[in-house]
Amino acid sequence: MLGNRVSRRDFLRFGAGLAVMGLAACQEGGQQPAASPTPVVTGPPLKVGIIEPNSGVFADLGRDQINGFNLYLEKVNFVAGGRRIQLVVEDETADPATALTKARKLIEADRVDMLAGVISSASALAMRDLVHQSRVFTVISNASANDITRARKSPYIFRVSNTNYQMAFPLGKWLIDNGHNRIVLMFADYAAGREVADALRQGFGSGEIVDTIPFPLGNTDFSSVIDRIRASRVNMVAGFAAGTDAVIFLRQFAQAGLAGRIQLALHDSVDRAELAAVGRDALGVYTSDFWAPTLDNPANRQFVDEYRRRYNEEPSRYAVAAYDAARLLVETINAVNGDTSDPDRLVRAAETIRFDSPRGLFEFDPTTHHVVQNIYLRQVREQGGRVTNVVVSDLGRIRDPG
Amino acid sequence: MEYLSALLNGLSYGMLLFLLGAGLSLVFGVGRFVNLAHGGLYIIGGYVGFTVFDRLDNFWPGMIIGPLVGAGLGLAADLLVLRRLHGHGREPDQVLITFGLALIIADATRAGWGGDIRSVRAPAPFDRPLEVGEFIYPTYPLFIIGVGLLVLALLWLLLQRTRLGAMIRAAAGDPQMAQVLGIPTGPVLRLTFALGVALAALGGVVGLPRLALAPGRDFEMLLLALVVVVIGGLGRIEGAFWASLLVGLTDSYGKLFFPEFTVAMIFGLLALVLIWRPEGLLGRRAA
């Protein structure tokens, strides 16, 4: 409770900061965005509720997403469809019950026109019935549980990030197609880890999985995992370990003398934060993801450049997803000329939106309202003195089967 | 092979828990003081160790600087706030205040070092594995075991063989009588507190190449330290030692045989001990 109060006060201050930033951006109006030439405000303000963690284990991902939202909204001066966009930011925390309470507050008390955000899949699933029944247009910018697109999908929920299947299936297929036909499968033993493991197995098809090693989420000691990997005498380990799990695993893998001797393919889980923590001990690790900082296309070069200048750091995959989420919101509002009164009209407008995202062509599957996108195989390499993810192969356009 | 690695893993993890648990137990045993900010001192030690490594590109100075910073903060906290809370019947106040301090440390470290994951490579010569025929094992965990044993030996020498140790034991046994006999119990307690939190900070530095630092690690470590202290018996250094090894080995063999139930097994162990010996393995029965 104490923790809540402190972080909430912080958050109010943070929200006020955002509002000031929004105003400042409106007053400057200098840099011209490609999307809308001269924003003219004609209608009443439009409220977008943002649910992102500002406390708890996901706080950093939440910060990256807020940065991504702001970077795009600043480009359009916080105006879309002739209305000024007001963000109402609430702390998702790491607790789904709290996230649900915040969503209810945004919908019922703040009367937001739209919702966006959500890092944790548990939070997204907890909020699903509320947004579905309230018919609030919602953009999920991270949570990756398959079910949000499958059994628990809602026409009002659009997801711009990925499903666990969407990135793990092509990774499994790439392994078998490239001669890695004997592997060890390791994963953090919780919902996302199990979904990744299942999809990897499906993609891997007829290949031989010598050993399957689940480990507890938030593990601190990987020695027994590493012993089993060594004992299985494979050249490739595939699976899922994210955040501190990835960092601790890669450190201990290197300390055990296996880095460079046995190859690793770890779903999406070696991103900016993990690389910053592990550095050279991660060299050579393969991952699959919808984006890479080194992805070579004009939209991405511009995005990376703008992000670095605005925040003085490297963008992450979370920032990219939120940047695209903001673009989806703005283009949807533009498409209905600012009239957000009919949620079904918003849904129809959003279904047809496609654009060149930093990750490549962005479009929706009209039946699931989940993004269809290219997935890339990346490898951690040293490039220009920086340890980063380099795209080594395009795994093609991937659609979640729904 | 797997059993031998699991044994070494359990011992090294146990020694890390011992550094944490010994400090907590010492502070409780001598000052009857419940310090819930102990996990916070662990991550402060870790972050200081990280910064030292980051600046100097050398891990070793952190092993000195981390505990010194921890001890300094412990002394400051004791002088400013905590000394008002000593004494019997003040436990609820201690719990509230030190939990508050733990929250402050959590937010302050987040403000200072950010929420990113922090980790360092194992320092040479412990950065490469030991290879004996078929058996290959990383050397850094062996170093952790060495540090744990050294700390145990030094603590024993300090408490049993020095004048200061005698004063600490006297203050722990009967503070009023000790005071009457001219032992400056206030400073002795303060010193013990600083030593206890310095051990937590040392744990943070030593654990850095093995465990990553991230928000939330402080409360995880506090919980484990409390488990160790409760299993071992409140205020008993030897108890904390054996309990740490027990928890470490339960963790490593648990991961080998029942990976899904490891966490549950540690708390199952705690529950069993509390049922059979509510005072802990080496604890004295309450009078």
XYZ file of C-alpha atoms in Angstrom:
689
model
C 0.000 0.000 0.000
C 2.781 2.358 0.974
C 4.566 1.526 -2.262
C 1.424 2.312 -4.191
C 1.064 5.743 -2.715
C 4.612 6.738 -3.419
C 4.531 5.552 -6.987
C 1.163 7.124 -7.545
C 2.394 10.524 -6.467
C 5.357 10.077 -8.802
C 2.986 9.148 -11.500
C 0.811 12.219 -11.074
C 3.907 14.354 -11.367
C 4.911 12.338 -14.416
C 1.436 12.857 -15.922
C 1.643 16.580 -15.324
C 5.022 16.544 -17.039
C 3.498 14.835 -20.037
C 0.732 17.412 -20.225
C 3.266 20.238 -20.144
C 5.290 18.485 -22.809
C 2.165 18.112 -24.916
C 1.414 21.828 -24.584
C 4.988 22.766 -25.350
C 4.879 20.591 -28.452
C 1.684 22.319 -29.547
C 3.162 25.746 -29.075
C 6.371 24.945 -30.916
C 4.734 23.308 -33.898
C 8.073 23.668 -35.641
C 9.123 20.269 -36.936
C 6.672 19.183 -39.569
C 5.531 15.591 -39.412
C 4.944 13.641 -42.583
C 1.605 12.352 -41.337
C -0.388 15.582 -40.904
C 0.891 18.819 -42.423
C -0.750 21.576 -40.372
C -2.756 20.338 -37.429
C -5.868 22.439 -36.990
C -7.842 22.001 -33.811
C -11.564 22.253 -34.403
C -13.199 19.768 -32.030
C -13.116 19.119 -28.293
C -10.111 17.339 -26.789
C -9.935 13.579 -27.162
C -8.815 11.442 -24.229
C -6.589 8.411 -24.659
C -6.067 6.261 -21.568
C -2.548 4.813 -21.366
C -1.931 1.827 -19.111
C 1.779 1.217 -18.630
C 3.787 -0.035 -15.630
C 5.608 2.709 -13.763
C 6.447 0.463 -10.816
C 7.314 -3.193 -10.334
C 9.415 -5.472 -12.495
C 8.083 -4.173 -15.822
C 8.671 -0.482 -15.046
C 11.454 -0.093 -17.598
C 9.427 -1.580 -20.407
C 6.636 0.826 -19.492
C 9.044 3.747 -19.680
C 10.227 2.664 -23.142
C 6.634 2.439 -24.338
C 5.729 5.880 -22.976
C 8.778 7.202 -24.845
C 7.575 5.514 -28.037
C 4.032 6.930 -27.703
C 5.355 10.419 -27.090
C 7.874 10.324 -29.941
C 5.113 9.709 -32.473
C 2.524 12.006 -30.882
C 5.039 14.854 -30.804
C 5.423 14.441 -34.568
C 1.716 15.208 -35.013
C 1.730 17.838 -32.257
C -0.739 15.747 -30.245
C -3.482 16.478 -32.779
C -5.523 14.001 -34.849
C -8.812 14.328 -36.721
C -8.981 17.989 -35.688
C -8.899 17.165 -31.982
C -6.206 17.593 -29.392
C -5.065 14.273 -27.898
C -4.879 14.231 -24.104
C -3.109 11.303 -22.543
C -4.378 10.028 -19.201
C -1.602 7.790 -17.905
C -2.193 5.113 -15.262
C 0.286 2.744 -13.623
C -0.271 -0.841 -14.770
C 2.048 -2.174 -12.019
C 2.948 -5.879 -12.225
C -0.396 -6.940 -10.792
C -3.275 -7.773 -13.174
C -5.968 -6.928 -10.595
C -4.518 -3.427 -10.230
C -4.292 -3.034 -14.011
C -7.973 -3.963 -14.285
C -8.901 -1.390 -11.626
C -6.962 1.286 -13.526
C -8.664 0.345 -16.805
C -12.071 0.602 -15.114
C -11.166 4.000 -13.695
C -10.059 5.245 -17.130
C -13.235 4.014 -18.800
C -15.802 4.884 -16.135
C -14.379 7.913 -14.337
C -12.157 9.582 -16.940
C -14.431 8.535 -19.826
C -11.504 8.050 -22.188
C -12.291 7.634 -25.889
C -9.646 4.979 -26.424
C -7.202 2.823 -24.479
C -3.638 1.835 -25.284
C -0.672 0.151 -23.645
C -0.412 -2.946 -21.420
C 2.894 -4.778 -20.963
C 1.775 -7.891 -19.115
C -0.323 -10.581 -20.780
C -2.011 -11.307 -17.456
C -3.140 -7.657 -17.295
C -4.369 -7.722 -20.890
C -6.380 -10.895 -20.271
C -7.775 -9.440 -17.026
C -8.956 -6.304 -18.847
C -10.372 -8.127 -21.848
C -13.993 -8.570 -20.703
C -14.202 -5.009 -19.428
C -13.067 -3.388 -22.686
C -15.072 -5.856 -24.754
C -18.303 -5.200 -22.877
C -17.709 -1.443 -22.678
C -16.847 -1.443 -26.422
C -13.777 0.702 -25.912
C -11.332 0.798 -28.824
C -8.131 -0.658 -27.341
C -4.622 -0.972 -28.736
C -2.403 -3.532 -26.998
C 1.184 -2.440 -27.452
C 3.062 -5.334 -25.858
C 1.269 -8.224 -24.097
C 1.993 -11.263 -26.253
C -0.185 -14.157 -24.993
C -1.593 -16.078 -27.971
C -5.094 -16.104 -26.488
C -5.622 -12.346 -26.899
C -5.788 -13.151 -30.622
C -7.430 -16.555 -30.251
C -9.979 -17.768 -27.655
C -10.166 -14.391 -25.889
C -10.069 -12.085 -28.894
C -12.402 -9.099 -29.151
C -13.204 -6.958 -32.195
C -12.374 -3.885 -30.088
C -8.856 -5.065 -29.272
C -6.097 -4.458 -31.834
C -2.640 -5.735 -31.076
C 0.433 -4.139 -32.640
C 3.169 -6.188 -30.944
C 3.281 -9.951 -31.522
C 2.004 -13.281 -30.284
C 4.446 -15.710 -28.722
C 3.653 -18.083 -31.573
C 4.373 -15.475 -34.221
C 8.079 -15.264 -33.432
C 8.808 -18.723 -32.010
C 7.278 -20.751 -34.856
C 9.499 -19.258 -37.588
C 12.540 -19.603 -35.306
C 11.870 -23.341 -34.918
C 11.426 -23.640 -38.671
C 14.645 -21.748 -39.354
C 16.547 -24.122 -37.073
C 15.449 -27.275 -38.890
C 15.812 -25.642 -42.327
C 19.396 -24.715 -41.524
C 20.651 -28.079 -40.392
C 20.225 -27.658 -36.648
C 18.270 -30.883 -36.329
C 19.297 -31.881 -32.776
C 18.559 -29.297 -30.096
C 17.879 -28.828 -26.419
C 14.722 -26.869 -25.596
C 14.852 -24.671 -22.471
C 12.242 -22.198 -21.242
C 11.032 -20.219 -18.262
C 8.209 -22.293 -16.843
C 5.265 -19.876 -17.012
C 2.550 -19.017 -19.535
C 4.707 -17.145 -22.082
C 7.622 -19.579 -21.835
C 5.334 -22.534 -22.443
C 3.685 -20.838 -25.449
C 7.100 -20.137 -26.943
C 8.212 -23.728 -26.323
C 5.077 -25.133 -27.993
C 5.455 -22.924 -31.070
C 9.182 -23.707 -31.334
C 8.360 -27.424 -31.253
C 5.732 -26.947 -33.985
C 8.139 -25.031 -36.206
C 10.941 -27.517 -35.517
C 8.708 -30.315 -36.859
C 10.596 -33.546 -37.373
C 13.802 -32.390 -35.661
C 15.063 -34.201 -32.574
C 14.649 -32.495 -29.194
C 17.266 -34.272 -27.092
C 16.221 -32.729 -23.779
C 13.474 -30.342 -22.620
C 14.444 -28.168 -19.668
C 11.872 -25.928 -17.976
C 13.234 -23.655 -15.240
C 11.393 -21.415 -12.759
C 10.728 -17.824 -13.853
C 13.136 -15.466 -12.090
C 15.747 -18.205 -11.732
C 19.082 -17.316 -10.147
C 21.080 -20.467 -10.674
C 21.306 -22.081 -14.099
C 24.038 -24.576 -13.244
C 21.741 -27.605 -13.414
C 20.278 -26.354 -16.713
C 23.806 -25.884 -18.045
C 24.873 -29.348 -16.853
C 21.962 -30.924 -18.707
C 22.788 -28.921 -21.827
C 26.379 -30.147 -21.653
C 25.300 -33.732 -21.040
C 23.011 -33.746 -24.089
C 25.922 -33.053 -26.482
C 24.038 -30.789 -28.877
C 25.348 -27.813 -30.829
C 22.218 -25.701 -30.467
C 19.972 -24.719 -27.570
C 16.668 -23.031 -28.376
C 14.131 -21.527 -26.013
C 13.037 -18.594 -23.947
C 14.702 -16.739 -21.078
C 13.957 -13.022 -20.728
C 15.037 -10.151 -18.499
C 17.172 -11.194 -15.536
C 16.754 -14.857 -16.558
C 18.509 -14.136 -19.861
C 21.243 -12.056 -18.207
C 22.018 -14.585 -15.478
C 21.834 -17.523 -17.897
C 24.203 -15.919 -20.407
C 26.690 -14.995 -17.664
C 26.702 -18.479 -16.184
C 26.817 -20.062 -19.662
C 29.980 -18.053 -20.351
C 31.456 -18.869 -16.913
C 30.870 -22.548 -17.676
C 32.988 -22.134 -20.793
C 30.145 -22.923 -23.206
C 29.763 -19.528 -24.899
C 30.916 -19.943 -28.474
C 30.997 -23.744 -28.201
C 27.232 -24.282 -28.127
C 24.952 -21.938 -30.069
C 21.873 -20.308 -28.590
C 18.574 -19.275 -30.199
C 16.442 -17.443 -27.639
C 13.139 -16.201 -29.120
C 12.920 -12.407 -28.652
C 14.607 -12.267 -25.318
C 17.949 -10.596 -25.899
C 16.876 -7.005 -26.449
C 18.455 -3.665 -25.546
C 18.188 -4.079 -21.752
C 19.665 -7.579 -21.730
C 22.447 -6.584 -24.123
C 23.317 -3.552 -22.023
C 23.639 -5.817 -18.998
C 25.472 -8.752 -20.572
C 27.501 -7.126 -23.321
C 30.039 -9.382 -25.007
C 28.901 -12.526 -23.171
C 25.855 -12.419 -25.488
C 27.854 -12.361 -28.741
C 26.575 -14.900 -31.254
C 23.133 -15.433 -29.704
C 20.323 -15.762 -32.261
C 16.894 -14.282 -31.613
C 13.735 -13.826 -33.664
C 11.819 -10.587 -33.477
C 9.678 -8.176 -35.489
C 12.406 -5.547 -35.506
C 16.084 -4.871 -34.960
C 17.818 -1.542 -34.363
C 19.982 -2.251 -37.421
C 17.044 -3.142 -39.694
C 17.785 -1.367 -42.948
C 14.789 0.606 -44.199
C 14.107 4.369 -44.406
C 11.404 4.397 -41.717
C 13.679 2.591 -39.263
C 16.721 4.750 -39.945
C 14.572 7.816 -39.287
C 12.995 6.285 -36.173
C 16.308 5.220 -34.611
C 17.812 8.610 -35.378
C 14.881 10.564 -33.916
C 14.709 8.325 -30.866
C 18.409 8.752 -30.116
C 18.170 12.509 -30.470
C 15.022 12.799 -28.346
C 15.979 10.457 -25.485
C 19.746 10.154 -25.827
C 19.686 6.362 -25.774
C 19.060 3.377 -28.043
C 15.431 2.465 -28.802
C 14.072 -0.928 -27.757
C 11.472 -3.217 -29.330
C 8.982 -1.893 -26.756
C 9.518 1.669 -27.947
C 8.939 0.597 -31.574
C 5.679 -1.170 -30.724
C 4.364 1.865 -28.809
C 5.447 4.199 -31.607
C 3.390 2.143 -34.047
C 0.505 1.978 -31.546
C 0.448 5.783 -31.417
C 0.496 5.926 -35.204
C -2.427 3.483 -35.359
C -4.416 5.655 -32.919
C -3.690 8.841 -34.871
C -4.484 7.341 -38.276
C -7.685 5.781 -36.958
C -8.829 9.117 -35.533
C -7.923 10.829 -38.798
C -9.875 8.240 -40.781
C -13.094 9.010 -38.878
C -12.392 12.767 -38.914
C -12.231 12.874 -35.150
C -15.683 11.391 -34.596
C -14.942 8.657 -32.063
C -18.556 8.215 -30.909
C -19.115 4.897 -32.718
C -16.630 2.204 -31.646
C -17.617 -0.070 -34.515
C -16.726 2.648 -36.994
C -13.306 2.978 -35.305
C -12.818 -0.766 -35.631
C -13.687 -0.747 -39.341
C -11.303 2.154 -39.931
C -8.443 0.533 -38.024
C -8.801 -2.787 -39.858
C -7.721 -1.241 -43.145
C -4.802 0.808 -41.850
C -1.410 -0.148 -43.237
C 1.830 1.798 -43.206
C 5.603 1.532 -43.433
C 6.665 0.983 -39.863
C 10.287 0.893 -38.675
C 9.804 -2.876 -38.732
C 8.551 -3.030 -42.360
C 5.013 -3.160 -43.764
C 2.483 -2.996 -40.935
C -1.062 -4.290 -41.505
C -3.796 -6.138 -39.621
C -5.365 -9.529 -40.039
C -9.045 -8.472 -40.326
C -10.311 -11.591 -38.532
C -8.049 -11.432 -35.467
C -7.131 -7.712 -35.395
C -3.575 -8.812 -34.789
C -0.638 -7.390 -36.736
C 0.712 -9.306 -39.748
C 4.416 -8.615 -40.083
C 7.832 -9.845 -41.118
C 9.850 -11.666 -38.503
C 13.620 -11.367 -38.611
C 16.362 -13.659 -37.432
C 18.932 -11.538 -35.601
C 22.320 -12.314 -34.166
C 24.196 -10.424 -31.462
C 27.327 -8.998 -33.079
C 29.770 -6.206 -32.536
C 29.128 -3.464 -35.046
C 30.773 -0.050 -34.980
C 32.083 -0.660 -31.462
C 28.586 -1.462 -30.206
C 27.193 -4.862 -29.237
C 23.865 -5.002 -31.031
C 21.328 -7.224 -32.811
C 22.088 -7.562 -36.508
C 19.515 -8.953 -38.944
C 20.920 -12.069 -40.605
C 17.789 -13.396 -42.288
C 14.214 -12.367 -43.068
C 11.953 -15.204 -41.937
C 9.070 -13.889 -44.029
C 5.614 -12.497 -43.319
C 4.041 -14.272 -40.387
C 0.375 -14.280 -39.428
C -0.892 -15.744 -36.179
C -3.288 -18.571 -37.159
C -5.849 -17.194 -34.649
C 28.578 -35.620 -12.531
C 25.268 -33.820 -12.194
C 25.156 -34.621 -8.494
C 28.610 -33.195 -7.937
C 27.763 -29.983 -9.789
C 24.512 -29.721 -7.870
C 26.467 -30.120 -4.637
C 28.874 -27.318 -5.573
C 26.001 -25.141 -6.824
C 24.112 -25.651 -3.601
C 27.162 -24.839 -1.513
C 27.992 -21.678 -3.448
C 24.413 -20.416 -3.401
C 24.247 -21.335 0.276
C 27.413 -19.333 1.033
C 25.924 -16.307 -0.667
C 22.810 -16.698 1.477
C 25.081 -17.088 4.491
C 26.657 -13.655 3.896
C 23.137 -12.215 3.942
C 21.768 -14.354 6.735
C 24.812 -13.958 9.000
C 24.460 -10.175 8.943
C 20.752 -10.284 9.648
C 21.222 -12.848 12.387
C 24.068 -10.913 13.998
C 22.034 -7.727 14.136
C 19.066 -9.556 15.572
C 21.071 -11.684 17.989
C 23.024 -8.823 19.481
C 20.729 -5.854 19.259
C 17.382 -7.699 19.219
C 16.877 -5.550 16.167
C 14.680 -6.575 13.225
C 16.151 -5.070 10.071
C 13.889 -5.394 7.039
C 16.164 -3.080 5.033
C 18.743 -5.883 4.885
C 17.871 -6.819 1.291
C 18.224 -3.147 0.390
C 21.797 -3.178 1.680
C 22.453 -6.226 -0.500
C 21.504 -4.355 -3.669
C 23.318 -1.197 -2.553
C 26.462 -3.317 -2.235
C 25.753 -4.802 -5.643
C 25.192 -1.442 -7.328
C 28.306 0.050 -5.721
C 30.265 -2.988 -6.916
C 28.811 -2.491 -10.377
C 29.785 1.187 -10.487
C 33.308 0.446 -9.255
C 33.692 -2.165 -11.976
C 32.190 0.198 -14.532
C 34.592 3.032 -13.669
C 37.811 1.149 -12.929
C 37.256 -1.884 -15.151
C 38.350 -3.888 -12.128
C 36.065 -5.985 -9.961
C 38.198 -6.375 -6.834
C 38.116 -2.865 -5.291
C 34.330 -3.241 -5.128
C 34.778 -6.035 -2.585
C 36.192 -3.423 -0.180
C 34.281 -0.319 -1.248
C 30.853 -2.001 -1.339
C 30.926 -3.191 2.299
C 32.446 0.133 3.412
C 29.609 2.072 1.808
C 27.152 -0.374 3.370
C 28.720 0.043 6.810
C 28.726 3.830 6.428
C 25.056 3.892 5.519
C 24.311 1.515 8.388
C 26.098 3.778 10.868
C 24.325 6.852 9.520
C 20.924 5.161 9.689
C 21.621 4.006 13.224
C 22.736 7.448 14.428
C 19.875 9.284 12.756
C 16.912 6.995 13.300
C 17.414 3.446 14.384
C 19.056 4.045 17.796
C 15.774 5.484 18.996
C 14.145 2.139 18.322
C 16.349 -0.178 20.363
C 14.967 -2.145 23.219
C 12.395 -4.742 24.104
C 8.882 -4.326 22.821
C 9.955 -1.978 20.042
C 9.845 -4.681 17.343
C 6.686 -3.326 15.659
C 8.366 0.096 15.337
C 11.537 -1.503 13.996
C 9.600 -3.479 11.418
C 7.709 -0.414 10.220
C 10.696 1.920 10.090
C 13.099 -0.524 8.460
C 10.463 -1.580 5.946
C 10.063 2.114 5.149
C 13.822 2.349 4.720
C 13.683 -0.682 2.407
C 11.132 1.127 0.219
C 13.267 4.274 0.215
C 16.330 2.239 -0.799
C 14.336 0.549 -3.559
C 13.267 3.902 -5.013
C 16.636 5.585 -4.448
C 18.598 2.829 -6.197
C 16.091 2.934 -9.028
C 16.606 6.704 -9.291
C 20.382 6.352 -9.098
C 21.076 3.309 -11.235
C 17.839 3.067 -13.240
C 15.664 0.007 -13.606
C 17.943 -1.677 -16.136
C 19.389 -5.083 -15.400
C 22.971 -4.827 -14.126
C 25.545 -7.557 -14.186
C 29.318 -7.936 -14.531
C 31.586 -10.662 -15.909
C 33.339 -12.951 -13.483
C 36.774 -11.402 -12.757
C 39.987 -13.168 -13.796
C 41.174 -15.735 -12.823
C 37.661 -16.962 -12.012
C 36.294 -16.277 -15.490
C 37.061 -19.685 -16.957
C 35.864 -23.136 -16.007
C 37.751 -25.849 -14.209
C 38.170 -28.947 -16.361
C 39.024 -32.263 -14.737
C 38.593 -34.928 -17.371
C 34.903 -35.085 -18.141
C 33.981 -32.819 -15.263
C 33.734 -29.152 -16.166
C 32.684 -26.583 -13.606
C 32.838 -22.757 -13.475
C 35.379 -21.462 -10.949
C 33.518 -18.386 -9.713
C 31.103 -20.403 -7.516
C 34.173 -21.981 -5.898
C 35.405 -18.479 -5.109
C 32.042 -17.700 -3.473
C 32.388 -20.833 -1.330
C 35.852 -19.629 -0.276
C 34.553 -16.185 0.681
C 31.740 -17.746 2.713
C 34.118 -19.980 4.667
C 36.515 -17.098 5.250
C 33.732 -14.896 6.590
C 32.561 -17.710 8.861
C 36.089 -18.141 10.239
C 36.629 -14.411 10.738
C 33.270 -14.000 12.476
C 34.095 -16.895 14.784
C 37.500 -15.428 15.605
C 36.003 -11.994 16.176
C 33.268 -13.221 18.491
C 35.261 -15.845 20.411
C 38.820 -14.559 20.467
C 38.765 -10.778 20.666
C 37.924 -8.248 23.327
C 35.365 -6.649 21.032
C 33.794 -10.062 20.499
C 33.510 -10.560 24.234
C 31.805 -7.164 24.550
C 29.431 -8.036 21.705
C 28.558 -11.316 23.394
C 28.050 -9.586 26.702
C 25.803 -6.950 25.149
C 23.846 -9.698 23.425
C 23.448 -11.774 26.566
C 22.395 -9.112 29.044
C 22.650 -5.504 27.886
C 21.844 -3.988 31.294
C 24.405 -6.039 33.173
C 26.956 -5.308 30.447
C 26.337 -1.597 30.857
C 26.702 -1.814 34.614
C 30.067 -3.526 34.071
C 31.218 -0.567 32.011
C 30.749 -1.957 28.513
C 29.631 0.835 26.164
C 26.641 -1.097 24.843
C 25.411 1.731 22.579
C 28.581 1.921 20.453
C 28.955 -1.872 20.553
C 25.450 -2.334 19.170
C 26.074 0.331 16.536
C 29.274 -1.370 15.434
C 27.531 -4.729 15.250
C 24.787 -3.207 13.148
C 27.359 -1.714 10.757
C 29.140 -5.067 10.534
C 25.869 -6.862 9.789
C 24.857 -4.556 6.966
C 28.431 -4.555 5.607
C 28.092 -8.338 5.264
C 24.870 -7.854 3.296
C 26.647 -5.368 1.018
C 29.552 -7.807 0.621
C 27.001 -10.418 -0.452
C 25.720 -7.967 -3.054
C 29.203 -7.454 -4.512
C 30.188 -11.129 -4.418
C 26.880 -12.177 -5.951
C 27.120 -9.654 -8.804
C 28.871 -11.854 -11.418
C 26.524 -14.716 -10.556
C 23.136 -13.009 -10.108
C 21.943 -9.977 -12.018
C 20.659 -6.876 -10.250
C 17.243 -5.533 -11.127
C 14.392 -3.835 -9.261
C 12.821 -6.340 -6.873
C 16.005 -8.297 -6.175
C 16.246 -6.565 -2.741
C 12.969 -8.029 -1.516
C 13.762 -11.464 -2.936
C 17.046 -11.491 -1.054
C 15.406 -10.187 2.129
C 12.910 -13.030 1.974
C 15.668 -15.627 1.534
C 17.694 -14.072 4.369
C 14.657 -14.226 6.647
C 14.101 -17.871 5.703
C 17.722 -18.649 6.543
C 17.564 -16.829 9.868
C 14.288 -18.439 10.896
C 15.442 -21.949 9.944
C 18.791 -21.487 11.659
C 17.386 -19.977 14.832
C 17.199 -16.249 15.492
C 20.513 -14.713 16.397
C 22.695 -17.791 15.865
C 25.567 -17.376 13.399
C 26.226 -21.141 13.231
C 22.500 -21.638 12.776
C 22.507 -19.210 9.864
C 25.472 -21.077 8.384
C 23.879 -24.521 8.450
C 20.501 -23.147 7.395
C 22.102 -21.371 4.405
C 23.701 -24.597 3.247
C 20.416 -26.436 3.736
C 18.481 -23.869 1.695
C 21.210 -23.742 -0.984
C 21.306 -27.528 -1.347
C 17.504 -27.797 -1.315
C 17.477 -25.268 -4.122
C 20.109 -26.984 -6.271
C 18.967 -30.595 -5.795
C 15.366 -29.427 -6.076
C 16.196 -27.947 -9.484
C 17.811 -31.219 -10.496
C 14.929 -33.489 -9.514
C 11.791 -31.332 -9.285
C 12.488 -28.135 -11.245
C 8.833 -27.094 -11.060
C 8.684 -27.202 -7.267
C 11.983 -25.668 -6.181
C 10.549 -22.514 -4.662
C 7.791 -24.459 -2.956
C 10.406 -26.840 -1.542
C 12.338 -24.045 0.166
C 9.220 -22.817 1.888
C 8.164 -26.402 2.600
C 11.500 -26.826 4.377
C 10.778 -23.666 6.361
C 7.334 -24.953 7.320
C 8.746 -28.332 8.426
C 11.392 -26.701 10.593
C 8.802 -24.420 12.162
C 6.592 -27.398 12.976
C 9.377 -29.529 14.482
C 11.570 -26.864 16.020
C 9.743 -23.540 16.153
C 12.889 -21.946 17.639
C 14.938 -22.978 14.564
C 17.585 -25.673 14.163
C 20.064 -24.167 16.620
C 17.771 -21.684 18.334
C 17.318 -21.575 22.088
C 13.835 -22.205 23.399
C 12.207 -18.989 24.475
C 12.198 -18.614 28.238
